[in-house]
Structures are given as C-alpha cells and as structure tokens.
Amino acid sequence: MTKNSDIDIAAWNIPNDLFYKAAAFATGYSNKWNVDLVDFDDCKESLKKAILAEGIILFKV
C-alpha cells in the first residue's frame, strides 16, 4: 500500500439498511486508512474486475 492508498471492502447481498450501517462503521473505522464499503453489484466495472482479480476473501457465508 502507498501513502495515498485506501481499503475497499466489497460486499454482496446485504440488505440496504444493514449496508448503510456497515458503510458508516467502515468509513469511521481507521484514522490511518480510508476504508470504504462498496456494493459489488453497484460499483464500476473497473472496480469489479480489480476486486475479482486482486481481492482477498475475508468472510464467506
């Protein structure tokens, strides 16, 4: 990671109300890094490709 890097966490199949709560938590989680929660189905195609190619699965149900 570089000085200007951020952390993007992708999520699938989260109901809207829980997604927004989780996004608010993720955004305020770290003072050192910008942390963003993204809805995989709603993000740009370029980010989807990066997630699928470089992403690390943190939790799977």
Coordinates of C-alpha atoms in Angstrom, one line a residue, residues 3-42:
K3 CA 0.6 6.7 1.3
N4 CA -2.5 7.5 -0.8
S5 CA -4.0 4.0 -0.8
D6 CA -7.3 3.2 0.7
I7 CA -9.1 0.0 1.6
D8 CA -12.1 -1.0 -0.4
I9 CA -14.3 -3.8 1.1
A10 CA -16.7 -5.3 -1.3
A11 CA -20.0 -6.8 -0.1
W12 CA -22.6 -8.9 -1.8
N13 CA -26.3 -9.5 -0.8
I14 CA -26.5 -7.2 2.2
P15 CA -30.0 -5.5 2.7
N16 CA -29.8 -1.8 2.2
D17 CA -30.4 -0.8 5.8
L18 CA -27.6 -3.1 7.0
F19 CA -25.3 -2.0 4.2
Y20 CA -25.6 1.7 5.1
K21 CA -24.9 0.9 8.8
A22 CA -21.9 -1.2 7.8
A23 CA -20.7 1.5 5.4
A24 CA -20.9 4.1 8.2
F25 CA -18.9 1.9 10.5
A26 CA -16.3 1.1 7.9
T27 CA -15.8 4.7 7.0
G28 CA -15.0 5.7 10.6
Y29 CA -13.1 2.6 11.4
S30 CA -9.5 3.8 10.9
N31 CA -7.7 7.1 11.4
K32 CA -4.7 5.8 9.3
W33 CA -6.5 4.5 6.2
N34 CA -9.6 5.4 4.3
V35 CA -11.9 2.4 4.4
D36 CA -14.9 2.2 2.0
L37 CA -17.6 -0.5 1.8
V38 CA -18.8 -1.0 -1.8
D39 CA -21.7 -2.9 -3.1
F40 CA -20.2 -5.2 -5.7
D41 CA -23.4 -5.2 -7.8
D42 CA -23.4 -1.3 -7.9

